[in-house]
Amino acid sequence: MVPHLITALTGPINELEQRVLDSMPAIERWFRLEWMEHTPPFYSSVDIRNAGFKLSPVSTRLFPSAWNNLTPEMLPLAVQAAMAAIEKICPEARNLLVVPTNGPHSVQYLENLVQLTRIFNMAGLNVRLGSIDPALKKTITLDLPSGASVTLEPVTRGKRRLGLKDFDPCTILLNNDLGAGVPGILEEIFEQYLLPPLHAGWPIRRKSNHFKAYEEVAKRLGKLMGVDPWLINPLFEKCEAVDLSQDSGLDCLRGQVDLVLTRVRRKYKEYGIKEKPFVVVKADHGTHELGIVTVRDTKDMQALSERVHTLVKERKTPLMPHGFMVQEGVMTQERVNDAVAEPVIYTMDRYVVGGYYRVHAGRGVDEALNAPGSDYAPLAFEHSTQLPQPGMKPGVSLPNRFYMYGVVGRLAMLAASYELEATDPEAEVYD
């Protein structure tokens, strides 16, 4: 099924698409050279927003789930990428241990584990699912509505290795973002490859670090293509260790909201954009009880303050200080069956392997779609993102549009590579 796609096909986005297509040989060479110097994250997913006048990522996940939303037509790309990734890391690998999130699990998440197992099986590996959930004391098998089943086994820990009772893996793949912290069972593993590394988890990772790295690579790619990097880069600021129970914490958020909105208004004026700018306030790492808040003006800022005061008042324990990011809001002009949608691009090693549309009929063009009530539709990958159609008029070729999505997705992946290098606790530091 190819979803009915309605995209804003007028305005600066067409010029950007043309620049991307005209620069394709230079872009591909640039990526090749970057991957000679930097290691891509093992896998990732990137939420992209197409505003009709700009196209940029708004979120990058380094422990992506929802692999079950990739269509069967995308699996060959994923399997080839998995083969390339494993060959670089551990060519003699035979066994792969996938560590899922701690339960309870939704049916969707379990189907995600089925798909990951399928991909790595077809890449030539024996795959088992090892849970680090302390509540799981014995092996369980869960039957799914699709007819598939998932077997979760409690992991065993030796002095230097992690495995199962009768299964010794060369490589351990985390499908768990460590949002609750790094458990001791995953620390000091010296004889196996742990992917992604522990410092990719939320105890260390910061979204602002990622978008700082993204800003750097977007400037370089923008210069290569001869375009304003703002067209592919969301502006942002951050507030560290915000104590929401204190007015000083809210003052920081108010100041950064004003700063980002002012910068975005200048850009809108420069490009003659008539839409109303907005920003998104969200946790700088992991998630937060406050959720994701859209702020367009002073009224919304007052609503944010009231939401904070209600949250603080209703809690029985104090809120711990937390970092927040204020990010330029990028509206979406994409629709699937008249509901607002955003493309989500999946990567493995240095390759785009597929994706889908996240769709939410109950949300507006300036709201987060990754929320209860969202649905998924396959990206219309009748052609690979690597096979654009040069010579086609901008805005009329879906392969060209998807190629552009793939470029932005890979740019976010490259930023993640920079980000992980900068936060690697074992990296050598030179004066």
Short mmCIF file of C-alpha atoms in Angstrom, two decimals:
data_model
loop_
_atom_site.label_atom_id
_atom_site.label_comp_id
_atom_site.label_asym_id
_atom_site.label_seq_id
_atom_site.Cartn_x
_atom_site.Cartn_y
_atom_site.Cartn_z
CA MET A 1 0.00 0.00 0.00
CA VAL A 2 1.37 3.38 -1.05
CA PRO A 3 -0.13 6.12 1.12
CA HIS A 4 -1.77 9.11 -0.49
CA LEU A 5 0.87 11.81 -0.11
CA ILE A 6 0.17 15.51 -0.21
CA THR A 7 3.25 17.69 0.06
CA ALA A 8 3.70 21.44 -0.23
CA LEU A 9 5.28 21.56 -3.67
CA THR A 10 5.80 25.30 -3.96
CA GLY A 11 8.31 27.69 -2.44
CA PRO A 12 11.91 27.35 -1.33
CA ILE A 13 11.76 23.57 -0.68
CA ASN A 14 11.79 23.00 -4.45
CA GLU A 15 14.91 25.10 -4.79
CA LEU A 16 16.49 23.08 -1.99
CA GLU A 17 15.51 19.83 -3.71
CA GLN A 18 17.10 21.05 -6.95
CA ARG A 19 20.30 22.04 -5.15
CA VAL A 20 20.47 18.61 -3.53
CA LEU A 21 20.02 16.86 -6.90
CA ASP A 22 22.52 19.12 -8.67
CA SER A 23 25.05 18.48 -5.89
CA MET A 24 24.48 14.71 -5.72
CA PRO A 25 27.99 13.62 -6.83
CA ALA A 26 29.61 16.12 -4.44
CA ILE A 27 27.27 15.09 -1.59
CA GLU A 28 27.99 11.38 -2.02
CA ARG A 29 31.74 12.00 -2.19
CA TRP A 30 31.53 14.17 0.95
CA PHE A 31 29.73 11.43 2.86
CA ARG A 32 32.28 8.82 1.67
CA LEU A 33 35.14 10.95 2.96
CA GLU A 34 33.38 11.58 6.27
CA TRP A 35 32.84 7.86 6.83
CA MET A 36 36.55 7.28 6.24
CA GLU A 37 37.20 9.46 9.31
CA HIS A 38 34.18 8.73 11.51
CA THR A 39 32.27 5.65 12.63
CA PRO A 40 28.52 5.75 12.03
CA PRO A 41 26.20 4.75 14.88
CA PHE A 42 25.27 1.07 14.54
CA TYR A 43 21.65 1.99 13.88
CA SER A 44 19.42 5.03 14.24
CA SER A 45 16.07 6.54 13.34
CA VAL A 46 15.53 10.18 12.44
CA ASP A 47 12.25 12.13 12.63
CA ILE A 48 12.15 14.66 9.78
CA ARG A 49 9.77 17.57 9.27
CA ASN A 50 9.02 19.05 5.85
CA ALA A 51 7.61 22.55 6.35
CA GLY A 52 7.42 23.31 2.63
CA PHE A 53 10.08 25.99 3.07
CA LYS A 54 12.62 23.99 5.10
CA LEU A 55 13.41 20.34 5.77
CA SER A 56 15.17 19.29 8.94
CA PRO A 57 15.45 16.59 11.58
CA VAL A 58 13.78 17.19 14.92
CA SER A 59 14.81 14.01 16.75
CA THR A 60 17.46 11.29 16.35
CA ARG A 61 17.23 7.98 18.23
CA LEU A 62 20.25 5.76 18.71
CA PHE A 63 18.29 2.77 20.07
CA PRO A 64 15.47 2.73 17.53
CA SER A 65 12.45 0.48 17.92
CA ALA A 66 9.44 0.13 15.57
CA TRP A 67 11.51 -1.82 13.02
CA ASN A 68 8.31 -3.78 12.40
CA ASN A 69 6.97 -0.77 10.48
CA LEU A 70 9.50 -1.32 7.71
CA THR A 71 7.88 -3.11 4.78
CA PRO A 72 9.12 -6.46 3.41
CA GLU A 73 10.47 -4.60 0.36
CA MET A 74 12.89 -2.76 2.64
CA LEU A 75 14.33 -5.87 4.30
CA PRO A 76 17.00 -6.60 1.64
CA LEU A 77 18.52 -3.15 2.26
CA ALA A 78 18.44 -3.69 6.03
CA VAL A 79 20.02 -7.16 5.73
CA GLN A 80 22.81 -5.89 3.47
CA ALA A 81 23.50 -3.01 5.87
CA ALA A 82 23.51 -5.42 8.83
CA MET A 83 26.03 -7.63 7.02
CA ALA A 84 28.28 -4.63 6.33
CA ALA A 85 28.05 -3.42 9.92
CA ILE A 86 28.80 -6.81 11.49
CA GLU A 87 31.62 -7.49 9.03
CA LYS A 88 33.38 -4.29 10.12
CA ILE A 89 32.89 -4.87 13.84
CA CYS A 90 33.27 -8.62 14.29
CA PRO A 91 33.76 -10.51 10.98
CA GLU A 92 33.87 -13.89 12.72
CA ALA A 93 30.62 -13.22 14.61
CA ARG A 94 28.28 -16.19 14.93
CA ASN A 95 26.00 -15.25 17.82
CA LEU A 96 24.19 -11.97 18.50
CA LEU A 97 22.43 -11.18 21.78
CA VAL A 98 19.71 -8.53 21.55
CA VAL A 99 18.91 -6.80 24.87
CA PRO A 100 15.38 -5.31 24.82
CA THR A 101 13.84 -2.72 27.10
CA ASN A 102 12.64 -3.92 30.47
CA GLY A 103 9.00 -5.09 30.46
CA PRO A 104 6.07 -4.99 30.29
CA HIS A 105 6.13 -4.76 26.50
CA SER A 106 3.49 -3.73 24.00
CA VAL A 107 2.62 -5.98 21.08
CA GLN A 108 4.15 -3.36 18.76
CA TYR A 109 7.46 -3.46 20.60
CA LEU A 110 7.54 -7.27 20.57
CA GLU A 111 6.89 -7.23 16.81
CA ASN A 112 9.86 -4.86 16.58
CA LEU A 113 12.01 -7.54 18.25
CA VAL A 114 10.70 -10.12 15.78
CA GLN A 115 11.76 -7.89 12.89
CA LEU A 116 15.23 -7.22 14.32
CA THR A 117 15.72 -10.95 14.87
CA ARG A 118 14.62 -11.61 11.28
CA ILE A 119 17.07 -9.02 9.86
CA PHE A 120 20.10 -10.38 11.73
CA ASN A 121 19.13 -14.00 11.08
CA MET A 122 19.13 -13.23 7.36
CA ALA A 123 22.50 -11.51 7.82
CA GLY A 124 23.87 -14.87 8.96
CA LEU A 125 23.74 -14.68 12.75
CA ASN A 126 22.19 -16.78 15.49
CA VAL A 127 20.03 -14.33 17.40
CA ARG A 128 18.59 -14.67 20.92
CA LEU A 129 16.82 -12.13 23.12
CA GLY A 130 18.41 -11.64 26.54
CA SER A 131 16.53 -9.59 29.13
CA ILE A 132 18.28 -7.62 31.87
CA ASP A 133 14.95 -7.01 33.63
CA PRO A 134 15.42 -8.13 37.27
CA ALA A 135 11.76 -9.20 37.29
CA LEU A 136 12.39 -11.85 34.63
CA LYS A 137 13.53 -14.94 36.52
CA LYS A 138 12.92 -17.60 33.88
CA THR A 139 12.54 -17.95 30.12
CA ILE A 140 9.14 -16.94 28.76
CA THR A 141 7.64 -17.25 25.26
CA LEU A 142 5.03 -14.73 24.16
CA ASP A 143 2.70 -15.47 21.24
CA LEU A 144 1.72 -12.50 19.08
CA PRO A 145 -1.46 -11.84 17.05
CA SER A 146 0.62 -11.98 13.85
CA GLY A 147 1.42 -15.63 14.52
CA ALA A 148 5.01 -14.89 15.50
CA SER A 149 6.37 -15.52 18.98
CA VAL A 150 9.08 -13.94 21.12
CA THR A 151 11.23 -15.83 23.60
CA LEU A 152 12.83 -13.73 26.33
CA GLU A 153 15.60 -15.29 28.40
CA PRO A 154 17.25 -13.90 31.55
CA VAL A 155 20.89 -12.98 30.87
CA THR A 156 23.78 -14.48 32.79
CA ARG A 157 26.85 -12.48 33.69
CA GLY A 158 30.36 -13.89 33.96
CA LYS A 159 33.38 -11.98 35.11
CA ARG A 160 33.92 -10.26 31.77
CA ARG A 161 31.12 -11.49 29.48
CA LEU A 162 27.36 -11.39 29.12
CA GLY A 163 25.33 -14.21 27.64
CA LEU A 164 22.65 -16.82 28.15
CA LYS A 165 22.85 -20.19 29.83
CA ASP A 166 23.93 -21.99 26.65
CA PHE A 167 24.65 -19.04 24.35
CA ASP A 168 27.93 -17.09 24.17
CA PRO A 169 27.60 -14.06 21.87
CA CYS A 170 30.41 -12.15 20.18
CA THR A 171 28.25 -9.02 19.99
CA ILE A 172 25.52 -7.54 22.20
CA LEU A 173 22.98 -5.23 20.57
CA LEU A 174 21.12 -2.91 22.93
CA ASN A 175 17.55 -2.06 21.96
CA ASN A 176 17.23 -0.28 25.30
CA ASP A 177 18.03 3.45 25.61
CA LEU A 178 19.05 3.07 29.29
CA GLY A 179 16.62 5.80 30.29
CA ALA A 180 16.46 4.36 33.81
CA GLY A 181 20.26 4.38 34.13
CA VAL A 182 23.07 1.99 33.26
CA PRO A 183 22.63 -1.28 35.18
CA GLY A 184 25.77 -2.80 36.63
CA ILE A 185 25.28 -5.97 34.58
CA LEU A 186 26.22 -4.00 31.43
CA GLU A 187 29.33 -2.36 32.88
CA GLU A 188 32.91 -3.54 32.43
CA ILE A 189 32.24 -5.90 29.55
CA PHE A 190 35.68 -6.20 27.99
CA GLU A 191 35.57 -9.22 25.71
CA GLN A 192 32.44 -8.51 23.67
CA TYR A 193 31.24 -5.73 21.40
CA LEU A 194 28.46 -3.68 23.02
CA LEU A 195 26.41 -1.77 20.45
CA PRO A 196 25.55 1.05 20.71
CA PRO A 197 28.07 1.98 23.43
CA LEU A 198 26.86 2.82 26.92
CA HIS A 199 27.61 6.53 26.46
CA ALA A 200 24.93 6.62 23.72
CA GLY A 201 22.30 6.09 26.45
CA TRP A 202 20.35 8.88 28.14
CA PRO A 203 22.44 8.94 31.34
CA ILE A 204 25.16 10.65 29.26
CA ARG A 205 23.55 11.65 25.96
CA ARG A 206 22.08 15.15 25.48
CA LYS A 207 19.88 16.19 22.58
CA SER A 208 21.54 19.61 22.60
CA ASN A 209 24.94 17.96 22.01
CA HIS A 210 23.47 16.13 19.04
CA PHE A 211 22.01 19.26 17.48
CA LYS A 212 25.19 21.20 18.12
CA ALA A 213 27.03 18.56 16.09
CA TYR A 214 24.23 18.62 13.52
CA GLU A 215 24.56 22.39 13.19
CA GLU A 216 28.25 21.93 12.39
CA VAL A 217 27.72 19.34 9.65
CA ALA A 218 24.70 21.22 8.26
CA LYS A 219 26.85 24.33 7.81
CA ARG A 220 29.44 22.31 5.92
CA LEU A 221 26.90 20.60 3.69
CA GLY A 222 25.08 23.89 3.15
CA LYS A 223 28.32 25.49 1.98
CA LEU A 224 28.95 22.54 -0.35
CA MET A 225 25.50 22.94 -1.92
CA GLY A 226 25.47 26.74 -1.83
CA VAL A 227 22.39 27.02 0.40
CA ASP A 228 21.58 28.64 3.72
CA PRO A 229 22.13 25.87 6.33
CA TRP A 230 19.02 27.09 8.17
CA LEU A 231 16.97 25.39 5.46
CA ILE A 232 18.09 22.02 6.84
CA ASN A 233 18.84 22.93 10.47
CA PRO A 234 16.49 23.73 13.39
CA LEU A 235 17.74 26.51 15.68
CA PHE A 236 17.91 25.72 19.40
CA GLU A 237 19.06 26.81 22.84
CA LYS A 238 19.21 24.91 26.13
CA CYS A 239 18.71 25.37 29.86
CA GLU A 240 20.77 23.12 32.13
CA ALA A 241 19.61 21.73 35.47
CA VAL A 242 16.26 23.55 35.50
CA ASP A 243 14.48 23.42 38.85
CA LEU A 244 10.86 23.80 37.77
CA SER A 245 9.76 24.40 41.36
CA GLN A 246 11.69 27.69 41.36
CA ASP A 247 10.84 30.81 39.35
CA SER A 248 14.49 31.04 38.30
CA GLY A 249 14.08 27.80 36.36
CA LEU A 250 11.11 29.14 34.46
CA ASP A 251 12.95 32.41 33.85
CA CYS A 252 15.66 30.51 31.98
CA LEU A 253 13.06 28.78 29.80
CA ARG A 254 11.26 32.06 29.10
CA GLY A 255 14.52 33.73 28.08
CA GLN A 256 15.53 30.93 25.72
CA VAL A 257 12.05 30.75 24.20
CA ASP A 258 12.20 34.50 23.45
CA LEU A 259 15.71 34.15 21.99
CA VAL A 260 14.85 31.28 19.63
CA LEU A 261 11.53 32.84 18.56
CA THR A 262 13.32 36.11 17.76
CA ARG A 263 15.91 34.32 15.63
CA VAL A 264 13.23 32.33 13.80
CA ARG A 265 11.15 35.48 13.14
CA ARG A 266 14.19 37.05 11.46
CA LYS A 267 14.53 34.03 9.18
CA TYR A 268 10.83 34.02 8.35
CA LYS A 269 11.06 37.73 7.45
CA GLU A 270 14.16 37.08 5.33
CA TYR A 271 12.36 34.40 3.31
CA GLY A 272 8.94 36.08 3.25
CA ILE A 273 7.34 33.25 5.20
CA LYS A 274 3.87 34.17 6.46
CA GLU A 275 3.45 31.28 8.91
CA LYS A 276 3.57 31.94 12.66
CA PRO A 277 6.87 30.74 14.18
CA PHE A 278 6.86 28.48 17.20
CA VAL A 279 9.27 26.58 19.43
CA VAL A 280 9.14 23.23 21.15
CA VAL A 281 10.24 22.81 24.77
CA LYS A 282 11.37 19.28 25.60
CA ALA A 283 13.69 17.37 27.90
CA ASP A 284 17.35 17.59 26.88
CA HIS A 285 17.81 13.92 27.73
CA GLY A 286 15.28 11.12 27.77
CA THR A 287 11.75 12.16 28.60
CA HIS A 288 10.20 14.28 31.36
CA GLU A 289 6.82 14.44 33.08
CA LEU A 290 6.32 17.90 31.57
CA GLY A 291 6.17 16.29 28.12
CA ILE A 292 6.73 18.19 24.88
CA VAL A 293 5.27 21.71 24.90
CA THR A 294 4.63 23.90 21.84
CA VAL A 295 5.05 27.66 22.48
CA ARG A 296 3.98 30.24 19.90
CA ASP A 297 3.58 33.40 21.99
CA THR A 298 3.27 34.89 25.49
CA LYS A 299 -0.10 33.17 26.03
CA ASP A 300 1.44 29.75 25.45
CA MET A 301 4.29 30.66 27.78
CA GLN A 302 1.74 31.44 30.49
CA ALA A 303 0.07 28.08 29.81
CA LEU A 304 3.49 26.41 30.18
CA SER A 305 3.98 28.15 33.54
CA GLU A 306 0.56 26.98 34.74
CA ARG A 307 1.32 23.44 33.56
CA VAL A 308 4.59 23.48 35.52
CA HIS A 309 2.93 24.79 38.68
CA THR A 310 0.20 22.12 38.44
CA LEU A 311 2.81 19.40 37.95
CA VAL A 312 4.83 20.58 40.97
CA LYS A 313 1.73 20.93 43.14
CA GLU A 314 0.33 17.47 42.34
CA ARG A 315 3.55 15.60 43.03
CA LYS A 316 4.21 14.06 46.44
CA THR A 317 7.98 14.30 45.96
CA PRO A 318 10.01 17.25 44.61
CA LEU A 319 10.88 17.36 40.93
CA MET A 320 14.58 16.78 40.35
CA PRO A 321 16.43 19.45 38.32
CA HIS A 322 16.47 18.52 34.64
CA GLY A 323 17.94 19.95 31.44
CA PHE A 324 15.61 21.24 28.75
CA MET A 325 16.05 22.16 25.11
CA VAL A 326 14.15 24.94 23.34
CA GLN A 327 14.08 23.95 19.67
CA GLU A 328 12.78 25.81 16.65
CA GLY A 329 9.46 24.26 15.71
CA VAL A 330 9.29 22.91 12.18
CA MET A 331 5.74 22.45 10.97
CA THR A 332 4.80 19.55 8.72
CA GLN A 333 3.08 20.03 5.39
CA GLU A 334 2.85 16.30 4.72
CA ARG A 335 -0.45 14.41 4.87
CA VAL A 336 -1.40 10.76 4.71
CA ASN A 337 -5.13 10.33 4.08
CA ASP A 338 -5.72 13.93 5.25
CA ALA A 339 -3.97 13.38 8.62
CA VAL A 340 -0.75 15.24 9.45
CA ALA A 341 2.36 13.09 8.96
CA GLU A 342 6.13 13.17 9.22
CA PRO A 343 8.71 10.85 7.64
CA VAL A 344 10.89 8.72 9.90
CA ILE A 345 14.12 7.50 8.30
CA TYR A 346 15.88 4.31 9.49
CA THR A 347 19.61 3.77 9.10
CA MET A 348 22.06 0.99 9.81
CA ASP A 349 25.80 1.41 9.53
CA ARG A 350 26.13 4.27 7.00
CA TYR A 351 23.10 3.33 4.93
CA VAL A 352 19.49 4.46 4.76
CA VAL A 353 17.50 1.21 4.88
CA GLY A 354 13.89 2.45 4.87
CA GLY A 355 11.32 4.28 6.90
CA TYR A 356 7.66 5.12 7.37
CA TYR A 357 5.29 8.01 7.97
CA ARG A 358 4.24 8.69 11.54
CA VAL A 359 0.63 9.85 11.23
CA HIS A 360 -1.62 11.48 13.82
CA ALA A 361 -5.16 12.50 12.91
CA GLY A 362 -5.63 14.34 16.21
CA ARG A 363 -2.59 16.60 16.00
CA GLY A 364 -1.91 19.88 14.20
CA VAL A 365 0.90 20.83 11.84
CA ASP A 366 2.87 22.44 14.69
CA GLU A 367 2.50 19.65 17.25
CA ALA A 368 4.57 16.57 18.11
CA LEU A 369 3.22 13.45 16.38
CA ASN A 370 5.06 10.90 18.51
CA ALA A 371 2.19 10.64 20.95
CA PRO A 372 -0.63 8.26 21.90
CA GLY A 373 -2.97 7.90 18.95
CA SER A 374 -0.26 7.96 16.31
CA ASP A 375 -0.29 5.47 13.47
CA TYR A 376 2.16 4.40 10.79
CA ALA A 377 2.10 4.20 7.01
CA PRO A 378 4.92 2.84 4.86
CA LEU A 379 7.10 5.26 2.96
CA ALA A 380 6.45 4.86 -0.72
CA PHE A 381 9.85 3.33 -1.44
CA GLU A 382 8.93 2.08 -4.89
CA HIS A 383 12.45 3.23 -5.67
CA SER A 384 15.40 3.34 -3.29
CA THR A 385 16.34 6.63 -1.67
CA GLN A 386 19.67 6.11 -3.41
CA LEU A 387 18.03 6.18 -6.88
CA PRO A 388 16.82 9.74 -7.49
CA GLN A 389 15.61 10.86 -10.91
CA PRO A 390 17.82 13.72 -12.14
CA GLY A 391 16.18 15.94 -14.72
CA MET A 392 12.73 15.71 -13.18
CA LYS A 393 11.07 18.99 -12.27
CA PRO A 394 11.44 19.69 -8.52
CA GLY A 395 8.45 18.69 -6.43
CA VAL A 396 6.95 16.10 -8.77
CA SER A 397 9.21 13.08 -8.18
CA LEU A 398 8.72 11.05 -4.99
CA PRO A 399 12.12 9.31 -5.40
CA ASN A 400 13.77 12.75 -5.53
CA ARG A 401 11.93 13.85 -2.40
CA PHE A 402 12.87 10.65 -0.60
CA TYR A 403 16.48 11.00 -1.71
CA MET A 404 16.47 14.41 -0.02
CA TYR A 405 15.02 12.82 3.12
CA GLY A 406 17.84 10.28 2.98
CA VAL A 407 20.47 13.02 2.75
CA VAL A 408 19.04 14.76 5.84
CA GLY A 409 18.78 11.40 7.65
CA ARG A 410 22.41 10.59 6.90
CA LEU A 411 23.43 14.08 7.98
CA ALA A 412 21.78 13.44 11.36
CA MET A 413 23.55 10.08 11.48
CA LEU A 414 26.88 11.82 10.84
CA ALA A 415 26.08 14.31 13.62
CA ALA A 416 25.43 11.34 15.94
CA SER A 417 28.86 10.02 15.01
CA TYR A 418 30.47 13.35 15.99
CA GLU A 419 28.38 13.42 19.15
CA LEU A 420 29.45 9.93 20.27
CA GLU A 421 33.11 10.67 19.57
CA ALA A 422 32.91 13.82 21.71
CA THR A 423 31.34 11.98 24.67
CA ASP A 424 33.36 8.75 24.47
CA PRO A 425 34.90 8.31 27.95
CA GLU A 426 37.72 6.21 26.47
CA ALA A 427 38.68 8.67 23.74
CA GLU A 428 42.14 10.19 23.94
CA VAL A 429 42.18 13.90 24.61
CA TYR A 430 44.98 15.98 23.11
CA ASP A 431 45.95 19.46 24.28
#
